CSV table of C-alpha atoms in Angstrom, one decimal:
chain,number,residue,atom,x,y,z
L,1,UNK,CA,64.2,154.2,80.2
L,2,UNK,CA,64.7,157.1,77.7
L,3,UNK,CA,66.3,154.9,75.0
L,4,UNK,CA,63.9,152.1,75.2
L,5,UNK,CA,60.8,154.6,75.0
L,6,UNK,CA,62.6,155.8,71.9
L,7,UNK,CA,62.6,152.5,70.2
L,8,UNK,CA,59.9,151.4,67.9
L,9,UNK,CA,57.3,148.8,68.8
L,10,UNK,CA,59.3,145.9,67.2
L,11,UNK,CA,62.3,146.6,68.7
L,12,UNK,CA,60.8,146.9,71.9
L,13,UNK,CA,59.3,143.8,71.5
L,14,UNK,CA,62.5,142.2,70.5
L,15,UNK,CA,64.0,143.3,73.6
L,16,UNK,CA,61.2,142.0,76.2
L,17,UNK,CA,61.2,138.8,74.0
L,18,UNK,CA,65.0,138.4,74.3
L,19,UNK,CA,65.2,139.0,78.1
L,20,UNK,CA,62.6,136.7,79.0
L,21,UNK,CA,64.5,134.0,76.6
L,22,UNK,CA,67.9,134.6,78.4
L,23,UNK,CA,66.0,134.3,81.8
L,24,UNK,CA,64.5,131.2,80.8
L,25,UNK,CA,66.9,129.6,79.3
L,26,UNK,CA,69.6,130.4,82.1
L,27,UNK,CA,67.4,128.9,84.6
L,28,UNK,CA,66.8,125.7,82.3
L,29,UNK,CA,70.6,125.3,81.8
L,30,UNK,CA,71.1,125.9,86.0
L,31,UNK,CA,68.9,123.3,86.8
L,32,UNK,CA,70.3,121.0,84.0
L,33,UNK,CA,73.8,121.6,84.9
L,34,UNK,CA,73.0,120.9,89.1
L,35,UNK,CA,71.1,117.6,88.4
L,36,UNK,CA,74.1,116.6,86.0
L,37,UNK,CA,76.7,117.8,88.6
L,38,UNK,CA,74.9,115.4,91.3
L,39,UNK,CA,74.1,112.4,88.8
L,40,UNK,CA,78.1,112.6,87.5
L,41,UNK,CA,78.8,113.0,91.4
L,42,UNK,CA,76.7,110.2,92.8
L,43,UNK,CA,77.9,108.1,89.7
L,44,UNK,CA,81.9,108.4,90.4
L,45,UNK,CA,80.7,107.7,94.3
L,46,UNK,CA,79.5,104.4,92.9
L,47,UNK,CA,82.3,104.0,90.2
L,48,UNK,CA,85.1,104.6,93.3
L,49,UNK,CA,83.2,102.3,95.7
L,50,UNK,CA,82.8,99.5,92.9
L,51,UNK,CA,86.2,99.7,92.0
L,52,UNK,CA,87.8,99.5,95.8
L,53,UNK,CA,85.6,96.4,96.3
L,54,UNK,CA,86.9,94.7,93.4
L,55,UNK,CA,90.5,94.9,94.1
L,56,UNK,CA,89.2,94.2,97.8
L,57,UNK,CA,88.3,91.0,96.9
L,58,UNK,CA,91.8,90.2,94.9
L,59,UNK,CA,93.3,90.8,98.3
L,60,UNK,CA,91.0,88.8,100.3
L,61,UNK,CA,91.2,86.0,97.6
L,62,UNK,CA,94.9,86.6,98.3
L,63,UNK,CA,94.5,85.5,101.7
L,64,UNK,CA,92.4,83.3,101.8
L,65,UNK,CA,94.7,81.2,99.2
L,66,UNK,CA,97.8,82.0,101.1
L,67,UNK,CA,95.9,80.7,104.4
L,68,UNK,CA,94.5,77.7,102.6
L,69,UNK,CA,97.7,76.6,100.8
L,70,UNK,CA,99.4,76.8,104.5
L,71,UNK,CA,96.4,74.7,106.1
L,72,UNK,CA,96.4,71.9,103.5
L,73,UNK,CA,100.3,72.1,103.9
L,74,UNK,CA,100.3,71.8,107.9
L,75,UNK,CA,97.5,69.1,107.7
L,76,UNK,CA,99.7,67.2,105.7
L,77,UNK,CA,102.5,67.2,107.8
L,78,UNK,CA,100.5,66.7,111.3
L,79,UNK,CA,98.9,63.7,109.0
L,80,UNK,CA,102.5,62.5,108.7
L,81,UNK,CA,103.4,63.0,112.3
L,82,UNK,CA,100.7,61.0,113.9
L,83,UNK,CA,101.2,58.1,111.4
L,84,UNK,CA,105.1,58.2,112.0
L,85,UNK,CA,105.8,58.0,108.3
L,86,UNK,CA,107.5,61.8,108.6
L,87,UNK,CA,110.9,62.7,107.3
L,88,UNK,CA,113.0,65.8,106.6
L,89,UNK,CA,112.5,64.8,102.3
L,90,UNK,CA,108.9,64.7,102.8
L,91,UNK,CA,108.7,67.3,104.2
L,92,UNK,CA,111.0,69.3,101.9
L,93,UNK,CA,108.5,68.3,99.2
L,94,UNK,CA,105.7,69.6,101.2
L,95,UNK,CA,107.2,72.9,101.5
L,96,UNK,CA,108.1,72.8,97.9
L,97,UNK,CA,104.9,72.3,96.2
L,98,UNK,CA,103.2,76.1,97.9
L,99,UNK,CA,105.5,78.9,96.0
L,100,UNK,CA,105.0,77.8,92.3
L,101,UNK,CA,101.3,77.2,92.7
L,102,UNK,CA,100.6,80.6,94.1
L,103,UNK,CA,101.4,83.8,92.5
L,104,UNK,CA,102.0,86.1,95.6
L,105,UNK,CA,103.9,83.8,97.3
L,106,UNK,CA,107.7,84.0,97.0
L,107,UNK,CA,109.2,82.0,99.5
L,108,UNK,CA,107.4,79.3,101.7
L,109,UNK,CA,109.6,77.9,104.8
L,110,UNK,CA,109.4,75.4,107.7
L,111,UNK,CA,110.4,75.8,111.4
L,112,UNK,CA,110.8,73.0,113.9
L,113,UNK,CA,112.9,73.6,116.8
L,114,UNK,CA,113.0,70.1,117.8
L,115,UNK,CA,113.2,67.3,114.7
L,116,UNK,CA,114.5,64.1,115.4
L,117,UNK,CA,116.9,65.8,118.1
L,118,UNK,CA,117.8,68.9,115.6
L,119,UNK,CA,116.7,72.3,114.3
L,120,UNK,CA,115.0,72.2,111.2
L,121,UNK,CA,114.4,74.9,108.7
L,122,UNK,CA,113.1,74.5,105.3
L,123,UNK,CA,113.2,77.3,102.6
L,124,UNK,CA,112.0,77.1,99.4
L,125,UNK,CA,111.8,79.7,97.1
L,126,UNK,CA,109.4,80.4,93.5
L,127,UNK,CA,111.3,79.8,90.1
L,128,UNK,CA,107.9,80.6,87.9
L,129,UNK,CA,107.1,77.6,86.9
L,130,UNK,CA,103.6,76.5,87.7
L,131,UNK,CA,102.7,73.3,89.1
L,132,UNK,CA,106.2,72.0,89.5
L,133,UNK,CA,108.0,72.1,93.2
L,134,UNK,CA,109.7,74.9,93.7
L,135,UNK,CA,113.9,75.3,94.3
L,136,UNK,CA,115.0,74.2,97.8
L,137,UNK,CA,117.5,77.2,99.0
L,138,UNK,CA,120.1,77.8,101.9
L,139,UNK,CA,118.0,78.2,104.8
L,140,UNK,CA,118.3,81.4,106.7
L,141,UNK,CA,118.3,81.5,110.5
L,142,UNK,CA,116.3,84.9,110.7
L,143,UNK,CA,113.1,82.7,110.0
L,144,UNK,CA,112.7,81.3,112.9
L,145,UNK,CA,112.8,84.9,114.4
L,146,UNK,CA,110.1,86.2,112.1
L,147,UNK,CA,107.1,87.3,113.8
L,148,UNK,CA,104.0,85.2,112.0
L,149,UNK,CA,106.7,82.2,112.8
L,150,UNK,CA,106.9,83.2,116.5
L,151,UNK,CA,103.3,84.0,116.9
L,152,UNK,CA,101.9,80.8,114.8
L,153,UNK,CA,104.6,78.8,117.6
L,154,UNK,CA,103.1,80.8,121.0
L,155,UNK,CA,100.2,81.5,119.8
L,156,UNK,CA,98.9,78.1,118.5
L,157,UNK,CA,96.9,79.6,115.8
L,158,UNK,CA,97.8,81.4,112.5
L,159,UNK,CA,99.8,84.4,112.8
L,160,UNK,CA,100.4,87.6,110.6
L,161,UNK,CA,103.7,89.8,110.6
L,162,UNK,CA,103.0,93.7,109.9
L,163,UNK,CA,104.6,94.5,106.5
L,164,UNK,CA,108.0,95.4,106.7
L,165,UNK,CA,111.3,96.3,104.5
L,166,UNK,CA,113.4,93.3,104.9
L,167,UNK,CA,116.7,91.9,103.6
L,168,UNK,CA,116.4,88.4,102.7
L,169,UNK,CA,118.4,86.0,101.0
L,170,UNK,CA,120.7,89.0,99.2
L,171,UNK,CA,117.5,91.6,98.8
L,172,UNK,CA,114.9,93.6,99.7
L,173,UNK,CA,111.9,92.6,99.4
L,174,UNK,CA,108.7,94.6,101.2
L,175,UNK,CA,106.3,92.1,102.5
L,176,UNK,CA,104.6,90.1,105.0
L,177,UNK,CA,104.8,86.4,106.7
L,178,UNK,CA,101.7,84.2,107.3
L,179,UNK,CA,102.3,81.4,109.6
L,180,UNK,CA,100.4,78.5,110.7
L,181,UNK,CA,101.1,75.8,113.5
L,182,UNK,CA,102.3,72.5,113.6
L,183,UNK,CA,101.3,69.4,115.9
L,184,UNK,CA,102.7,66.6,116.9
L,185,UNK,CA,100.3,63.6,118.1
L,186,UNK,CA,99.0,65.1,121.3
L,187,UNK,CA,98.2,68.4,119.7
L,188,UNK,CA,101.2,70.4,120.8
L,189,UNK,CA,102.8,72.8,118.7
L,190,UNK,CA,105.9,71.3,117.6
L,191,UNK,CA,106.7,74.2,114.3
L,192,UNK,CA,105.0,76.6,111.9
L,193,UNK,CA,104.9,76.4,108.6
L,194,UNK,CA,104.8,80.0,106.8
L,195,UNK,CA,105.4,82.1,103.3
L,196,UNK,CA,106.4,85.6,102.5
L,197,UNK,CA,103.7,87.3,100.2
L,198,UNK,CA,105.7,89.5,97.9
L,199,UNK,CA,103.2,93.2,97.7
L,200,UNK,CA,105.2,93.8,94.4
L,201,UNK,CA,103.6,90.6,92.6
L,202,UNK,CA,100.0,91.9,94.7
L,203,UNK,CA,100.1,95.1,93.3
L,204,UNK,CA,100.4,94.3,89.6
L,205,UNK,CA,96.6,93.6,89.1
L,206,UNK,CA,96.1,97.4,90.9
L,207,UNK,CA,98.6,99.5,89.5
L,208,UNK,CA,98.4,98.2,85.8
L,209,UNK,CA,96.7,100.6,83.4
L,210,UNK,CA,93.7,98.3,82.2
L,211,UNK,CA,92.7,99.3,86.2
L,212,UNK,CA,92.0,102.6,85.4
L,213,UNK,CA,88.6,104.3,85.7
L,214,UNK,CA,89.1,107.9,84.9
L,215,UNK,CA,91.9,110.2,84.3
L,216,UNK,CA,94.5,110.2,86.3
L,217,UNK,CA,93.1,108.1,89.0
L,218,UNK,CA,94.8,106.0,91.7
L,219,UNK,CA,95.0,102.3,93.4
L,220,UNK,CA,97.0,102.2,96.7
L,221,UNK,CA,97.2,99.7,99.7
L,222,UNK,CA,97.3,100.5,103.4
L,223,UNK,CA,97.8,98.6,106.6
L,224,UNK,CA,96.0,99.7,110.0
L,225,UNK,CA,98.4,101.9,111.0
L,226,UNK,CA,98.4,104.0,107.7
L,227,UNK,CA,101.5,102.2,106.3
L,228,UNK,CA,101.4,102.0,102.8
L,229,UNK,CA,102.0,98.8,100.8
L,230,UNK,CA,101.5,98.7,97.5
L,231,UNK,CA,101.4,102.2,95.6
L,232,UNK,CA,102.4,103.2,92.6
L,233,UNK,CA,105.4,105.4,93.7
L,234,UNK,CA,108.0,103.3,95.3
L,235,UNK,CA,109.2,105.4,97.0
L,236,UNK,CA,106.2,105.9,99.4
L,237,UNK,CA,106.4,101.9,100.2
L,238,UNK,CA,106.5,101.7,103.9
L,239,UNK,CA,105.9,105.1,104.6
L,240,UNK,CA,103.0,106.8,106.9
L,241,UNK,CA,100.2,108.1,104.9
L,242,UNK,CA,99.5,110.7,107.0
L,243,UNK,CA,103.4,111.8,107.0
L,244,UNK,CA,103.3,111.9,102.8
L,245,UNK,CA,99.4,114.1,103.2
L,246,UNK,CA,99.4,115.3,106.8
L,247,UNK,CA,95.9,116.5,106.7
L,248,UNK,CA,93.0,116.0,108.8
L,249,UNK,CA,91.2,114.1,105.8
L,250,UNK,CA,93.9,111.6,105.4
L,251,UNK,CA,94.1,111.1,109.4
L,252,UNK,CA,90.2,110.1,109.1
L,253,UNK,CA,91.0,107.7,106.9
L,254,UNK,CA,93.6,106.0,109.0
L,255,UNK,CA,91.0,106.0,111.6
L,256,UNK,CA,88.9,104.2,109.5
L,257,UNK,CA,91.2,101.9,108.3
L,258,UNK,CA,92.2,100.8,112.1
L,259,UNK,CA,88.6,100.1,112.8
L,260,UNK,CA,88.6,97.9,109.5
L,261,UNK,CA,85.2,100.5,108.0
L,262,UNK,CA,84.5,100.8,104.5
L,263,UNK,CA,83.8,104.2,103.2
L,264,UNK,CA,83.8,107.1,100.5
L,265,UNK,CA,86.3,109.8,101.9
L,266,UNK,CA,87.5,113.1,100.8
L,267,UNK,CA,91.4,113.1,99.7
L,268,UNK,CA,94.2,115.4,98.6
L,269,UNK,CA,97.3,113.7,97.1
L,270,UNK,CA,100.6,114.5,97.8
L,271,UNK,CA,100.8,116.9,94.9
L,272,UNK,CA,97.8,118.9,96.3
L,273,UNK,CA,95.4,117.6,94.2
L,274,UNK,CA,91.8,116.8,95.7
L,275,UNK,CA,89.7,114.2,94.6
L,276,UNK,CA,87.3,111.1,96.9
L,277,UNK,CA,88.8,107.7,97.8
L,278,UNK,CA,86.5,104.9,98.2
L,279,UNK,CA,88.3,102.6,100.5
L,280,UNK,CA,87.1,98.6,101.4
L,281,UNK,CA,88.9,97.1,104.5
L,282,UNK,CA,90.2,93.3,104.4
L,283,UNK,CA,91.4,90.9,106.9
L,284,UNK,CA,93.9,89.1,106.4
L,285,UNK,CA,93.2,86.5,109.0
L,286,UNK,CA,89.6,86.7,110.5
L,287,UNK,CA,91.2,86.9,114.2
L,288,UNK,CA,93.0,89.9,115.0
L,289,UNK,CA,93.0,93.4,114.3
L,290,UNK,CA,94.9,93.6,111.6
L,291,UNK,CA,93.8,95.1,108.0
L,292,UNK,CA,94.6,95.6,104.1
L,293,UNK,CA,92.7,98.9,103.5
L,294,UNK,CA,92.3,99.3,99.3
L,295,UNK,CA,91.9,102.7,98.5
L,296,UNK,CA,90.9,103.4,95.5
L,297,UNK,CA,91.2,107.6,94.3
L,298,UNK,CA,89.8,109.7,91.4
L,299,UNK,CA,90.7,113.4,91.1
L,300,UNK,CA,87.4,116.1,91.2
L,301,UNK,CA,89.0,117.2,88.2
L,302,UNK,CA,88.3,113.7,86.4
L,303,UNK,CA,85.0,113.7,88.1
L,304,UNK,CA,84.2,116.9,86.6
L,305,UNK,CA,85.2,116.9,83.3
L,306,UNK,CA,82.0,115.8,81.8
L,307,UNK,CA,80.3,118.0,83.3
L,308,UNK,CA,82.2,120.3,82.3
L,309,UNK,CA,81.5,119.4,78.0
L,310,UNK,CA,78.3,119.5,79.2
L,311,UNK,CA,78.6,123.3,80.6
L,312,UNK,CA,79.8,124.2,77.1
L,313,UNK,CA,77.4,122.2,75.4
L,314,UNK,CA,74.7,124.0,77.4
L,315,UNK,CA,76.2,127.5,76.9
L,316,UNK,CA,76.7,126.9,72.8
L,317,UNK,CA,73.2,125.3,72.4
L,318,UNK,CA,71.5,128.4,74.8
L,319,UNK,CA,73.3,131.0,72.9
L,320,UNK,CA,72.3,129.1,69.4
L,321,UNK,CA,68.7,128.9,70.8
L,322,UNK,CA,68.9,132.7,71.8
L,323,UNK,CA,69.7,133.9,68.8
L,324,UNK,CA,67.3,132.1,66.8
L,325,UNK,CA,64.8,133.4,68.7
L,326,UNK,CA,65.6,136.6,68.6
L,327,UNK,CA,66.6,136.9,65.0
L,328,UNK,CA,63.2,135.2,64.1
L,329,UNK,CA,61.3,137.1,66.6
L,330,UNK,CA,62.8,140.7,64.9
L,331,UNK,CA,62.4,139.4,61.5
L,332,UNK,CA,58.7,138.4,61.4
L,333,UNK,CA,57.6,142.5,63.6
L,334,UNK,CA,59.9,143.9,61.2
L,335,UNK,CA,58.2,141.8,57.8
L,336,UNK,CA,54.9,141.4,59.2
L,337,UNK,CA,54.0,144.0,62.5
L,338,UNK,CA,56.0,146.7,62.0
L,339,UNK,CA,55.1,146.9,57.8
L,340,UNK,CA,51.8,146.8,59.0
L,341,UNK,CA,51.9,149.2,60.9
L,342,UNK,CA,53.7,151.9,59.3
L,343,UNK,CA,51.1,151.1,56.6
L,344,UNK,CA,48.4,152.0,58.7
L,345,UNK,CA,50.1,155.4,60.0
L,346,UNK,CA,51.0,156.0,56.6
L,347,UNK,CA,47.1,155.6,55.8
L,348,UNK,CA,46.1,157.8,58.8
L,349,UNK,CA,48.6,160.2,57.9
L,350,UNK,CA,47.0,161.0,54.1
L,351,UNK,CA,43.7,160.4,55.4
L,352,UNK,CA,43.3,163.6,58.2
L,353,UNK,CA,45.6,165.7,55.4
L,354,UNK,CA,42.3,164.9,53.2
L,355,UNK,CA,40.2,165.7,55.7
L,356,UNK,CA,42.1,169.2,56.3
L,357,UNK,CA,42.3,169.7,52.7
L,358,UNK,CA,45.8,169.4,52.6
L,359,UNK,CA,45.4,166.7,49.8
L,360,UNK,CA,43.2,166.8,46.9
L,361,UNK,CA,42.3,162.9,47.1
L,362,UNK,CA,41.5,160.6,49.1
L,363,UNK,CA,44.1,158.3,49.9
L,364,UNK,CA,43.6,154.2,48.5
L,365,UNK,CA,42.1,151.5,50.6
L,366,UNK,CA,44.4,149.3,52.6
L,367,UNK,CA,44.8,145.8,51.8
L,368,UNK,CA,43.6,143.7,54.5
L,369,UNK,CA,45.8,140.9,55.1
L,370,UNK,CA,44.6,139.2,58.3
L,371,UNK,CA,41.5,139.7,60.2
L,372,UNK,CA,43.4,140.8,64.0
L,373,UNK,CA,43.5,143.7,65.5
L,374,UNK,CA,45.6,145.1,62.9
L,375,UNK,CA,43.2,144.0,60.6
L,376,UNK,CA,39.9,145.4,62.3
L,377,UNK,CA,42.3,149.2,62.3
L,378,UNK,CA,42.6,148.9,58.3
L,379,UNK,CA,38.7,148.3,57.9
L,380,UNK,CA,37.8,150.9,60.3
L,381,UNK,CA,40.0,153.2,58.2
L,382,UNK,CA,39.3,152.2,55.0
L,383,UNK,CA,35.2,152.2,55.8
L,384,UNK,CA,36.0,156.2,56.4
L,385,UNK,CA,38.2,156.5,53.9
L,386,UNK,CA,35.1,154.9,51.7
């Protein structure tokens, strides 16, 4: 309090100016940067959620073309059946004309236990080129064993496998078998008629770099059990979620994704990096429990990092504005109130000398230069001084 009491009037009132600025200013940039931090928040919510739905729906359009392909396939064949115009080459072309005309699916195959007093199996297998029939291959007997086979047979509607590792025809391929039924006159289930979707050939439109949103961002795939099925590290295909991030965030999600609910979650990768995943549940086949759960991650880091420029921005353009302020604020007390002042007590000063005789004359008039209370001081002293 000492120092400040010594200061002159200016710098005293450079100091109060100054303290209210900073005070003012600091609460302006606070409640700048909080409505930014929630805008940029509530923004990347609606960024993470847009995005998961998008790629949702290039997995439901997925299975719903799978499933339709199969149906139109099947009716074709039960249209043969009744009208006893069926044969093993027609139905080879049948089976033929799915894989080329749809991207995800690799191989498409036919099971009948019973045709024409034999076992028939039919595999057929995608060579790339579109709208031609695809390559009939060396059947293999593990397809009547698959389980959306088995289950399209007992079941007598369409049937899903879970996703699985499997080696077929000489590699490995990671994906999962739709199967529909097949009827013979009466409406007994006679086959199945199925495909493999290949998750590599899903997963290019989710893990390509034209997908990404923000820095270091992520698209991934699970099941209802957590598995994962399409992610950008291979070497997590197939693996628990939970057993790559075993926290209590990522077990809510797997909740979530067995009960099929869309969502905004909380998330830390395997790396330890946290972030929200917005996450939009599909099924595959509208009976059943069974789900593709797209998840789609940003980093908080990401999230943040406007808001971050805009902490700088903030800080740079408060400082600028403090100083300005400040350096104005001395400038026109030290150029215009403080001057004035000193020429006052310079005036007062000579003035009571002349008055004690200390000085011969009388000290000049001061110029009036503004009519405030500066102003009404000089004409009181110069009216004595007159």
């Amino acid at each position: 309090m000492n120092i400040f009491s010594r200061l002159n009037v200016g710098a005293k009132v450079a100091c109060v100016v100054t303290a209210f600025v900073v005070i003012c200013v600091s609460i302006l940039a606070f409640f700048i940067i909080s409505a930014s931090k929630h805008s940029l928040e509530e923004q990347a919510h609606r960024i993470v959620e847009q995005a998961s739905y998008r790629y949702g729906n290039i997995l439901d359009m997925v299975s719903s073309e799978v499933l339709d392909t199969l149906f139109v396939g099947a009716t074709a064949i039960n249209t043969q059946i009744e009208h006893n115009t069926i044969s093993a080459e027609r139905l080879k072309d049948i089976v033929t004309a799915i894989p080329n005309n749809i991207n995800s699916i690799e191989y498409a195959y036919l099971f009948m236990p019973q045709f024409m007093g034999e076992e028939l199996i039919i595999l057929a297998q995608s060579n790339g080129k579109e709208g031609q029939k695809a390559a009939i291959i060396k059947s293999e007997p593990i397809i009547k064993t698959f389980t959306s086979i088995q289950g399209a047979i007992a079941n007598n509607k369409p049937s899903l496998s879970h996703p699985a590792i499997i080696n077929f025809q000489n590699k490995e391929l990671y994906a999962q078998g739709f199967g529909v039924p097949i009827h013979d006159k009466n409406g007994k289930v006679i086959g199945a008629l199925g495909a493999f979707i290949n998750f590599a050939n899903i997963g290019i439109p989710l893990l390509s770099e034209e997908a990404r949103v923000f820095n270091d961002d992520q698209r991934f795939v699970i099941d209802e059990q957590g598995t994962i099925i399409i992610n950008q590290n291979q070497n997590f295909i197939g693996k628990k979620l939970d057993e790559i991030v075993p926290t209590q965030e990522t077990k809510n999600i797997i909740i979530a994704a067995k009960e099929g609910k869309d969502g905004i979650f909380p998330y830390r990768t395997a790396a330890g990096i946290e972030g929200i995943v917005g996450m939009r549940s599909i099924k595959p086949l509208n009976e059943g429990n069974m789900y593709w759960n797209v998840l789609s991650y940003i980093p908080n880091k990401s999230i943040n990092e406007p808001l971050v420029e805009l902490l700088w921005i903030i800080i740079a353009c408060s400082i600028g504005t403090i100083l300005i302020i400040v350096i104005g604020t001395m400038y026109y007390l030290r150029t215009c109130v403080a001057k004035r002042i000193r020429l006052i007590l310079n005036a007062l000063t000579s003035f009571f000398a002349y008055l004690n005789h200390e000085r011969k004359d009388a000290p000049q008039p001061l110029k009036i230069v503004a009519q405030d209370e500066l102003g009404e001081m000089g004409n009181a002293i110069n009216d004595n001084i007159q």
